Amino acid sequence: MALVSVNNLKISFADRDIFSAVSFQVEQGDKIGLIGVNGAGKTTLFKALTGEYSASQGLVSIGKNTKTGYMQQHALSGSDLTLYDEVMTVFSRLFEIENRLEEIQLLIDSGTVSEAILIEQQNLHTEYENNRGLTYKSLARSAILGLGFTESDMSLPCSLLSGGQKSKVSLCKLLLSGANFLLLDEPTNHLDIKSVNWLENWLCDFSGSFIVISHDRYFLNKVTNRTFELERGHFYQSSGNYSRYSVLKQERQKSEQRRYDNTMNEVHRIEGMIEQQKRFNRERNYITIASKKKSIDRLLDGLEKPESELSSIHFRFTASETSGNDVLICQSLSKSFDGKELFKNVDLHIKRQERVFLVGENGCGKSTLLKMILGYLRRDSGRIIPGAGVKIGYFDQALAELSSDKTVLDEVWDSYRSMNESEVRRALAAFLFKGEDVFKIMNKLSGGEKARVALLKLMLSGANFLILDEPTNHLDIKSREALESAFDEYDGTLLVVSHDRYFINRLATRIISLEKDGVRSFDGNYDYYIEHITETEKTAGLPEKPKENAYKKQKEHESEIRRTKGKIARLEKQIDELDEAADALQKQINDPENAADYEKILELTGQLHENTEKQEELMLEWQELNEQLENLSKV
């Protein structure tokens, strides 16, 4: 029997349908990703499955052997226990068994023995072993440490934990609850990459079933084998992970678009016939017109605009001017708080048009380093040297730079007074703030709406060096994809802190790992970074082998080819830019208005000469790299 069966489920609030016609079954071993834009009804569906919300229509059936676990059931509410003791409350039945077995043993030791006592003892031993009694303490410790807590954290009172830490405790209790059907709502929130990796491994090994709400596409690809989506009140499902579902969704959308276009073409054809009948102005023509209008009504009944026809967010970041080649140099930076060293010996050198992602465990100082670069925090030692012509734009994950009492319109307009109201409203519309939405008060917005306002202000800044601290945190998948596309076309430089591995993988040209004693730099994306550190961890502490492992050697060779290709692509882009600059200079030299201005011509000719020298230098480097690539490809 299925763990859960849902048939024709509909949920409505105040005469508004959240979703309808939702039907599915969850079988043993199903690992399901639930996706959809913010507000689509994902959490509402979870609450319908737990019985917290009653269905307006349809039926939810829970199998008799199904034990459902939902994170909210394990939420901390004023607990005065320590972190460790709070987690251990999920094993209350095992504690009862241990106490009763001790009582029975005392009875046996005192000579009070009966058949009933011995049977009870045997049954309790069986229950204890079947419910992980022999391993529960080690499992709990493993989960606590795996989710990013330390040994010293275990004795912390829950009342002193941050909101994020409390969420991790609730997640830990859920994973240890013994439920065979889990409902996970954004479980990777508040987890660093190391903890997310631990959770992925745990879920992959989990013998039960789960539905997980997440905007983390990398995570969904790793742990799910089915995908559900709620979109505009409709429910879609397919086998496969997020990437597989995306391919199938594109095919479905193309089919829907064809149907929509064909239907609208037919509607327009009939409307043309109606106009023609009206011109005849005869009684029988009006009968025909009424019939044709009914045909149109039938065609339009239930017809919905495909997603491509609907409003979507539009990002486009453009640098107002070009920076120098060296964008940022940091030398020997260090930082301590209350005598505790956070990091030291941090050296960075970021060049123009690089997309650098800063990774590391929670608490290692990534956000602190960004704020030091921005001048918001003082450094204990070292130097920070910004490049020539660098204009910085900053996205703060806490969104602290946004006002609380302004309207959305004023929040943007006050920062860009040179724009008129129509221009500001057009910009806001591109970020889905339309009509009366522009008069919403900032402190009434959701986290995702605030993030969109902050990104719009950043987009309008024209900055050529964007420093971003967790820019995707509050965004749904659709908004994240739009942001990725915008950054992919951005002509400036990026320094980003992010836990979104899919986001990192698509954009990164370099990964920098922040550690206590400095940084390590890896050319390439997240997959290359993981590949490299995994190989390093495997070989750490092993005696050096006389010959390199062939697989490792092959991977390093492939990585060298990728790096060389990347350098060539960046050089080609620089050469193209110099070509465009040379054309512009030549046009100015040939301009009749400049012909009589000797000093102007001399200045322009000098700039053209410098441009040509730089181009020749880059061409030599380009030739050398192409020769290297040719030699590498032969190996």
XYZ file of C-alpha atoms in Angstrom:
635
model
C 0.000 0.000 0.000
C 1.175 3.556 -0.723
C 2.508 5.577 2.194
C 0.331 8.503 1.130
C -2.424 8.903 -1.480
C -3.821 12.263 -2.559
C -6.852 12.411 -4.827
C -8.233 15.543 -6.508
C -7.124 17.800 -3.631
C -8.229 21.434 -3.605
C -7.386 24.103 -1.021
C -9.107 27.497 -0.987
C -8.890 30.491 1.344
C -11.423 33.338 1.263
C -12.861 32.230 -2.091
C -9.371 32.070 -3.610
C -8.145 28.718 -4.891
C -4.550 28.087 -3.816
C -4.443 24.949 -5.964
C -6.835 22.316 -7.285
C -6.895 18.880 -8.940
C -3.796 17.685 -7.061
C -3.445 13.905 -7.236
C -0.426 11.715 -6.478
C 0.830 8.719 -4.526
C 3.994 8.371 -2.460
C 5.450 4.876 -2.510
C 8.232 3.411 -0.390
C 11.575 4.833 -1.565
C 10.119 7.893 -3.311
C 12.317 10.957 -2.834
C 10.353 13.888 -4.175
C 11.313 17.505 -4.800
C 8.451 20.033 -4.553
C 9.149 23.265 -6.451
C 7.255 26.418 -7.358
C 7.525 30.178 -7.033
C 7.102 31.802 -3.631
C 3.400 31.818 -2.754
C 2.496 28.913 -5.055
C 1.125 26.864 -2.128
C 3.955 24.443 -1.339
C 3.804 24.842 2.447
C -0.013 24.818 2.227
C 0.188 21.379 0.596
C 2.405 20.154 3.449
C -0.131 21.374 6.008
C -2.890 19.573 4.108
C -0.830 16.352 4.282
C -0.382 16.714 8.059
C -4.083 17.513 8.575
C -3.448 21.057 9.810
C -5.459 22.401 6.844
C -8.744 20.876 5.742
C -9.293 20.202 2.065
C -11.920 22.229 0.242
C -12.268 19.215 -2.028
C -10.601 15.834 -2.443
C -9.013 13.356 -0.077
C -5.669 12.753 1.652
C -5.153 9.140 2.751
C -2.246 8.179 5.015
C -1.204 4.510 5.071
C -1.631 2.673 8.368
C 2.124 1.967 8.590
C 3.098 5.522 7.685
C 4.780 7.612 10.367
C 4.907 11.210 9.136
C 7.583 13.623 10.313
C 7.270 17.374 9.721
C 9.834 19.915 10.863
C 7.245 22.152 12.546
C 6.310 19.265 14.830
C 9.826 19.427 16.242
C 10.091 23.203 16.532
C 11.620 24.618 19.704
C 9.153 26.586 21.805
C 10.730 28.056 24.916
C 12.864 25.014 25.677
C 15.252 25.472 28.622
C 17.159 22.269 27.818
C 20.659 22.153 26.382
C 21.030 21.601 22.656
C 22.049 17.951 23.162
C 19.245 17.194 25.635
C 16.669 18.844 23.351
C 17.722 16.638 20.430
C 17.566 13.558 22.647
C 13.888 14.198 23.475
C 12.991 12.368 20.240
C 14.205 9.186 21.943
C 11.888 9.503 24.969
C 10.470 6.009 24.382
C 13.986 4.518 24.476
C 14.627 6.291 27.783
C 11.407 4.748 29.171
C 12.524 1.300 28.034
C 15.978 1.758 29.591
C 14.425 2.776 32.929
C 11.986 -0.140 32.911
C 14.739 -2.627 32.022
C 16.771 -1.332 34.991
C 13.753 -1.834 37.252
C 13.249 -5.374 35.929
C 16.943 -6.174 36.465
C 16.694 -4.996 40.096
C 13.664 -7.254 40.570
C 15.539 -10.206 39.096
C 18.613 -9.462 41.262
C 16.410 -9.392 44.366
C 14.936 -12.785 43.486
C 11.534 -11.460 42.416
C 11.184 -13.338 39.145
C 8.043 -14.397 37.280
C 7.288 -15.595 33.768
C 5.453 -12.338 33.036
C 8.506 -10.285 34.089
C 10.816 -12.341 31.852
C 8.447 -12.041 28.864
C 8.205 -8.267 29.424
C 12.006 -8.058 29.594
C 12.376 -9.970 26.329
C 9.753 -7.837 24.559
C 11.402 -4.626 25.755
C 14.834 -5.799 24.572
C 13.373 -6.555 21.133
C 11.620 -3.181 20.915
C 14.783 -1.431 22.089
C 16.974 -3.038 19.435
C 14.377 -2.582 16.652
C 14.173 1.141 17.423
C 17.926 1.849 17.215
C 18.459 1.536 20.976
C 22.010 0.270 20.507
C 23.062 3.155 18.257
C 20.811 6.141 19.010
C 23.390 8.112 21.005
C 26.039 7.849 18.313
C 23.415 8.659 15.620
C 22.363 11.777 17.518
C 25.943 12.986 17.963
C 26.684 12.338 14.275
C 23.612 14.335 13.182
C 24.374 17.254 15.513
C 27.958 17.527 14.267
C 26.932 16.848 10.661
C 24.549 19.804 10.678
C 27.360 22.154 11.635
C 27.363 22.253 15.442
C 30.535 21.697 17.461
C 31.157 19.571 20.551
C 31.095 22.707 22.706
C 27.722 23.754 21.216
C 26.027 20.665 22.666
C 25.967 22.137 26.166
C 24.476 25.478 25.040
C 20.987 26.254 26.419
C 18.418 26.351 23.599
C 17.269 29.743 24.877
C 20.623 31.202 23.762
C 20.512 29.773 20.220
C 19.930 32.002 17.191
C 16.912 31.497 14.956
C 19.046 29.669 12.396
C 20.517 27.380 15.063
C 17.045 26.559 16.395
C 15.963 25.624 12.863
C 18.936 23.266 12.613
C 18.016 21.657 15.953
C 14.452 21.114 14.676
C 15.816 19.553 11.487
C 18.118 17.316 13.530
C 15.186 16.096 15.646
C 13.139 15.409 12.510
C 15.890 13.304 10.922
C 16.247 11.273 14.127
C 12.495 10.928 14.767
C 12.169 7.485 13.186
C 9.486 8.684 10.750
C 9.367 6.815 7.420
C 7.754 9.738 5.544
C 9.392 13.143 5.952
C 8.106 16.572 4.937
C 11.125 18.864 4.616
C 10.515 22.592 4.108
C 13.711 24.357 2.933
C 16.014 22.129 5.027
C 19.215 23.627 3.586
C 18.447 27.106 4.947
C 21.068 28.078 7.566
C 23.399 25.236 6.505
C 26.865 25.789 5.066
C 28.047 23.703 2.116
C 29.747 21.091 4.322
C 26.515 20.555 6.312
C 24.430 20.407 3.123
C 26.751 17.685 1.813
C 26.189 15.735 5.046
C 22.399 16.140 4.706
C 22.527 14.999 1.065
C 24.362 11.832 2.043
C 21.898 11.198 4.878
C 18.871 11.590 2.591
C 20.421 9.439 -0.152
C 20.895 6.646 2.424
C 17.453 7.154 4.009
C 15.330 4.033 3.566
C 12.007 5.863 3.871
C 10.362 8.444 1.620
C 10.219 12.217 1.681
C 8.920 15.328 -0.046
C 11.299 18.270 0.133
C 10.548 21.912 -0.671
C 13.711 23.585 -1.891
C 15.035 26.272 -4.230
C 18.481 24.613 -4.129
C 18.696 22.985 -7.567
C 22.053 21.276 -6.915
C 20.593 19.712 -3.759
C 17.432 18.608 -5.600
C 19.501 16.966 -8.330
C 21.488 15.021 -5.732
C 18.676 13.669 -3.514
C 15.420 13.350 -5.525
C 14.045 10.792 -7.961
C 10.666 12.464 -8.603
C 9.619 16.103 -9.001
C 6.340 17.890 -8.219
C 5.598 21.493 -9.172
C 2.811 23.865 -8.168
C 2.397 26.578 -10.782
C -0.490 29.038 -11.035
C -2.764 26.714 -9.074
C -1.968 23.670 -11.224
C -0.034 20.566 -10.241
C 2.581 18.848 -12.417
C 4.706 15.792 -11.710
C 7.309 13.616 -13.397
C 9.911 11.015 -12.588
C 13.497 12.195 -12.328
C 15.318 15.005 -10.529
C 15.114 18.762 -11.097
C 17.231 18.824 -14.265
C 15.202 16.023 -15.834
C 11.953 17.777 -14.912
C 13.233 21.049 -16.423
C 13.777 19.349 -19.784
C 10.293 17.820 -19.708
C 8.792 21.148 -18.631
C 10.343 22.939 -21.605
C 8.798 20.344 -23.930
C 5.411 20.774 -22.220
C 5.627 24.573 -22.449
C 6.428 24.387 -26.169
C 3.380 22.193 -26.673
C 1.209 24.571 -24.608
C 2.544 27.549 -26.567
C 1.657 25.867 -29.895
C -1.840 25.092 -28.648
C -2.264 28.656 -27.370
C -0.989 30.202 -30.619
C -3.186 27.942 -32.775
C -6.230 28.693 -30.639
C -5.630 32.463 -30.718
C -5.114 32.338 -34.500
C -8.491 30.651 -34.825
C -10.065 33.220 -32.473
C -8.638 36.080 -34.590
C -9.909 34.392 -37.782
C -13.433 34.125 -36.351
C -13.271 37.719 -35.078
C -12.461 38.798 -38.643
C -15.520 36.923 -39.887
C -17.653 38.647 -37.237
C -16.431 42.069 -38.381
C -17.284 41.141 -41.941
C -20.803 40.028 -40.930
C -21.312 43.302 -39.043
C -20.555 45.280 -42.196
C -23.367 43.447 -44.048
C -25.776 44.777 -41.368
C -28.546 42.255 -42.020
C -30.690 40.360 -39.538
C -29.435 36.908 -40.494
C -25.870 38.177 -40.150
C -26.499 38.927 -36.470
C -27.589 35.305 -35.967
C -24.301 34.229 -37.539
C -22.419 36.693 -35.329
C -23.996 35.239 -32.170
C -23.029 31.729 -33.288
C -19.438 32.786 -33.992
C -19.161 34.473 -30.590
C -20.210 31.214 -28.949
C -17.458 29.472 -30.922
C -14.952 31.967 -29.551
C -16.230 31.450 -25.996
C -15.776 27.679 -26.378
C -12.219 28.146 -27.668
C -11.271 30.505 -24.847
C -12.926 28.456 -22.104
C -10.115 27.139 -19.890
C -7.411 28.542 -22.175
C -4.524 30.017 -20.163
C -1.601 32.063 -21.337
C 1.592 29.987 -21.324
C 4.316 31.010 -18.882
C 6.243 32.797 -21.636
C 3.237 35.086 -22.131
C 3.138 36.063 -18.450
C 5.118 38.663 -16.541
C 8.600 37.589 -15.552
C 11.420 39.336 -13.788
C 14.059 41.057 -15.919
C 17.603 41.659 -14.674
C 20.243 43.433 -16.733
C 23.421 44.592 -15.008
C 25.633 46.952 -17.004
C 28.789 48.703 -15.824
C 28.632 52.444 -16.523
C 32.406 52.537 -17.079
C 35.298 50.085 -17.422
C 37.635 49.558 -14.469
C 41.356 48.944 -14.632
C 42.637 45.415 -15.150
C 43.464 45.031 -11.430
C 40.162 45.390 -9.589
C 41.165 44.446 -6.035
C 44.382 43.522 -4.239
C 44.357 42.386 -0.593
C 47.611 41.662 1.202
C 48.040 39.791 4.512
C 44.602 40.639 5.904
C 43.721 39.402 9.377
C 40.757 39.823 11.718
C 40.016 38.896 15.334
C 37.000 39.419 17.587
C 37.350 39.509 21.380
C 40.845 38.074 21.144
C 39.709 35.143 18.978
C 41.397 35.020 15.585
C 38.949 34.621 12.709
C 41.478 34.472 9.855
C 44.929 35.690 8.881
C 47.296 35.865 5.872
C 44.447 36.536 3.439
C 45.836 37.501 0.024
C 43.499 38.254 -2.895
C 44.124 39.516 -6.397
C 40.964 39.938 -8.468
C 41.171 40.989 -12.098
C 38.601 42.655 -14.330
C 35.674 40.468 -15.487
C 36.557 37.636 -13.115
C 33.658 35.948 -11.312
C 35.122 34.985 -7.961
C 33.115 33.004 -5.414
C 34.176 32.918 -1.761
C 33.329 29.662 0.041
C 33.970 28.282 3.508
C 32.231 26.969 6.606
C 29.682 29.067 8.485
C 31.497 31.384 10.866
C 34.811 31.347 8.988
C 34.503 35.084 8.247
C 33.280 35.356 4.642
C 30.828 38.202 5.304
C 33.372 39.836 7.611
C 35.966 39.808 4.826
C 33.506 41.441 2.419
C 32.732 44.182 4.966
C 36.455 44.797 5.491
C 36.907 45.225 1.726
C 33.980 47.665 1.705
C 35.423 49.602 4.645
C 32.526 48.769 6.972
C 34.874 46.901 9.358
C 38.451 47.705 10.300
C 41.172 45.188 9.487
C 43.645 44.143 12.174
C 46.503 44.055 9.691
C 47.242 44.050 5.974
C 46.399 46.271 3.016
C 43.340 46.638 0.739
C 44.108 48.261 -2.619
C 41.123 48.968 -4.925
C 41.906 49.202 -8.630
C 41.702 52.249 -10.866
C 38.208 53.280 -11.950
C 36.513 50.712 -9.680
C 32.908 51.502 -8.729
C 31.560 49.073 -6.110
C 27.972 47.871 -5.710
C 27.078 45.810 -2.604
C 24.278 43.359 -1.860
C 23.897 42.659 1.864
C 22.272 39.334 2.739
C 20.619 40.963 5.784
C 19.123 43.654 3.494
C 20.024 46.118 6.260
C 20.584 48.994 3.827
C 16.890 49.050 2.894
C 14.591 51.475 4.716
C 11.689 50.164 6.755
C 9.092 52.932 6.489
C 9.402 54.047 2.847
C 7.267 52.860 -0.026
C 8.882 50.669 -2.661
C 8.724 53.584 -5.117
C 10.449 56.024 -2.725
C 13.079 53.473 -1.703
C 14.310 53.298 -5.279
C 13.557 56.868 -6.354
C 15.339 58.453 -3.351
C 18.536 56.706 -4.420
C 18.228 57.773 -8.073
C 16.770 61.289 -8.118
C 17.944 61.908 -11.695
C 15.234 59.490 -12.881
C 11.649 60.637 -13.284
C 8.697 58.745 -11.798
C 7.816 57.007 -15.078
C 11.366 55.688 -15.438
C 11.418 54.409 -11.850
C 8.034 52.726 -12.266
C 9.143 51.057 -15.512
C 12.215 49.727 -13.703
C 10.057 48.467 -10.818
C 7.663 46.796 -13.273
C 10.591 44.798 -14.691
C 11.037 43.485 -11.134
C 7.324 42.629 -10.861
C 6.267 45.673 -8.815
C 3.302 46.967 -10.779
C 0.315 49.210 -10.143
C -0.417 49.628 -6.438
C 2.510 47.323 -5.529
C 4.882 50.311 -5.805
C 3.160 51.915 -2.791
C 3.719 48.936 -0.484
C 5.677 49.820 2.668
C 9.112 48.196 2.763
C 8.693 46.569 6.192
C 5.553 44.798 4.933
C 7.397 43.053 2.079
C 8.460 39.412 2.086
C 12.152 38.507 2.066
C 11.970 37.759 -1.661
C 10.314 41.109 -2.441
C 12.942 43.006 -0.427
C 15.701 41.124 -2.254
C 14.194 42.200 -5.590
C 14.200 45.859 -4.488
C 17.851 45.582 -3.375
C 18.828 43.952 -6.675
C 17.016 46.641 -8.664
C 18.927 49.378 -6.809
C 22.138 47.495 -7.486
C 21.258 47.154 -11.174
C 20.603 50.897 -11.504
C 23.938 51.765 -9.845
C 26.025 50.984 -12.940
C 28.734 49.527 -10.665
C 31.574 47.683 -12.385
C 32.529 45.607 -9.305
C 29.646 43.839 -7.552
C 30.238 42.439 -4.063
C 27.357 40.118 -3.241
C 26.614 38.373 0.056
C 24.160 35.491 -0.509
C 22.173 37.199 -3.315
C 19.940 34.165 -3.980
C 18.889 33.518 -0.354
C 15.318 34.849 -0.643
C 14.737 34.106 -4.327
C 12.715 31.276 -5.848
C 14.129 29.160 -8.672
C 12.657 31.292 -11.451
C 14.196 34.482 -10.015
C 17.534 32.730 -9.461
C 17.632 31.653 -13.096
C 16.894 35.219 -14.229
C 19.678 36.524 -11.971
C 22.136 33.954 -13.332
C 21.363 34.972 -16.908
C 21.912 38.629 -16.017
C 25.266 37.987 -14.348
C 26.279 35.763 -17.248
C 26.009 38.814 -19.538
C 27.436 41.310 -17.013
C 30.560 43.077 -18.276
C 31.948 43.901 -14.825
C 33.591 41.902 -12.022
C 31.940 39.743 -9.338
C 33.011 38.797 -5.800
C 30.264 36.618 -4.314
C 29.597 34.709 -1.106
C 27.041 31.987 -1.801
C 25.953 28.545 -0.617
C 23.977 28.014 -3.847
C 26.169 25.480 -5.623
C 24.099 25.504 -8.825
C 24.496 29.296 -8.942
C 28.250 28.980 -8.287
C 28.643 26.256 -10.908
C 27.013 28.295 -13.644
C 28.913 31.544 -13.043
C 32.241 30.983 -11.291
C 35.556 31.412 -13.072
C 37.409 31.017 -9.775
C 36.633 29.603 -6.318
C 38.412 30.978 -3.249
C 38.227 28.905 -0.077
C 38.577 31.022 3.083
C 40.402 29.207 5.870
C 41.821 30.233 9.223
C 45.377 30.544 7.922
C 44.580 32.202 4.590
C 42.904 31.318 1.303
C 43.204 28.675 -1.394
C 42.348 29.551 -4.991
C 40.900 27.183 -7.607
C 40.428 28.209 -11.246
C 37.117 26.855 -12.502
C 33.608 26.241 -11.168
C 32.236 24.427 -8.112
C 32.459 20.942 -9.635
C 36.175 21.454 -10.334
C 36.685 22.739 -6.771
C 34.956 19.683 -5.257
C 36.873 17.341 -7.570
C 40.167 18.896 -6.476
C 39.570 18.974 -2.710
C 38.109 15.431 -2.776
C 41.292 14.138 -4.395
C 43.358 16.112 -1.872
C 41.422 14.661 1.082
C 41.779 11.127 -0.304
C 45.550 11.416 -0.561
C 46.088 13.439 2.658
C 48.375 11.613 5.067
C 49.191 8.822 2.595
C 52.826 8.096 1.683
C 53.848 9.546 -1.645
C 53.461 7.061 -4.482
C 56.277 6.602 -7.001
C 53.827 7.189 -9.846
C 50.764 9.414 -10.026
C 47.382 7.782 -10.122
C 46.366 7.649 -13.810
C 42.845 8.867 -13.122
C 44.083 11.824 -11.084
C 46.636 12.675 -13.762
C 43.926 12.578 -16.445
C 41.636 14.860 -14.397
C 44.447 17.352 -13.815
C 45.207 17.309 -17.536
C 41.543 17.967 -18.370
C 41.490 20.783 -15.808
C 44.580 22.351 -17.402
C 42.828 22.266 -20.792
C 39.732 23.943 -19.257
C 41.837 26.639 -17.608
C 43.744 27.323 -20.826
C 40.506 27.585 -22.819
C 39.158 29.997 -20.204
C 42.242 32.204 -20.464
C 41.974 32.199 -24.269
C 38.292 33.198 -24.113
C 39.083 36.079 -21.738
C 41.946 37.262 -23.984
C 39.716 37.144 -27.070
C 37.155 39.291 -25.283
C 39.860 41.839 -24.304
C 41.190 41.899 -27.880
C 37.678 42.503 -29.232
C 37.238 45.380 -26.781
C 40.542 46.890 -27.914
C 39.395 46.542 -31.545
C 36.230 48.471 -30.741
C 38.238 51.118 -28.872
C 40.648 51.450 -31.824
C 37.750 51.934 -34.246
C 36.288 54.640 -32.001
C 39.668 56.421 -31.745
C 40.205 56.236 -35.507
C 36.772 57.773 -36.102
C 37.679 60.670 -33.807
C 41.005 61.159 -35.610
C 39.204 61.224 -38.976
C 36.510 63.572 -37.712
C 36.846 66.919 -39.606
C 36.004 68.786 -36.375
C 39.224 67.454 -34.795
C 41.454 67.958 -37.871
C 42.502 71.480 -36.905
C 43.078 70.640 -33.229
C 46.733 69.556 -33.167
C 46.783 68.739 -29.441
C 43.592 66.688 -29.704
C 44.974 64.741 -32.688
C 48.243 64.164 -30.803
C 46.354 62.876 -27.749
C 44.144 60.567 -29.837
C 47.131 59.258 -31.824
C 48.940 58.509 -28.555
C 45.939 56.594 -27.225
C 45.724 54.646 -30.495
C 49.426 53.790 -30.243
C 48.998 52.514 -26.658
C 45.956 50.534 -27.761
C 47.926 48.917 -30.619
C 50.834 48.005 -28.319
C 48.458 46.425 -25.792
C 46.703 44.541 -28.587
C 50.016 43.180 -29.922
C 50.976 42.103 -26.410
C 47.667 40.283 -25.965
C 47.929 38.681 -29.419
C 51.358 37.246 -28.523
C 49.917 35.851 -25.296
C 46.907 34.505 -27.260
C 49.225 32.714 -29.738
C 51.257 31.173 -26.901
C 48.128 29.916 -25.175
C 46.753 28.425 -28.394
C 50.054 26.603 -28.907
C 49.829 25.321 -25.326
C 46.257 24.176 -25.946
C 47.291 22.410 -29.159
C 50.093 20.598 -27.295
C 47.770 19.692 -24.415
C 45.177 18.315 -26.848
C 47.793 16.025 -28.426
C 48.626 14.344 -25.098
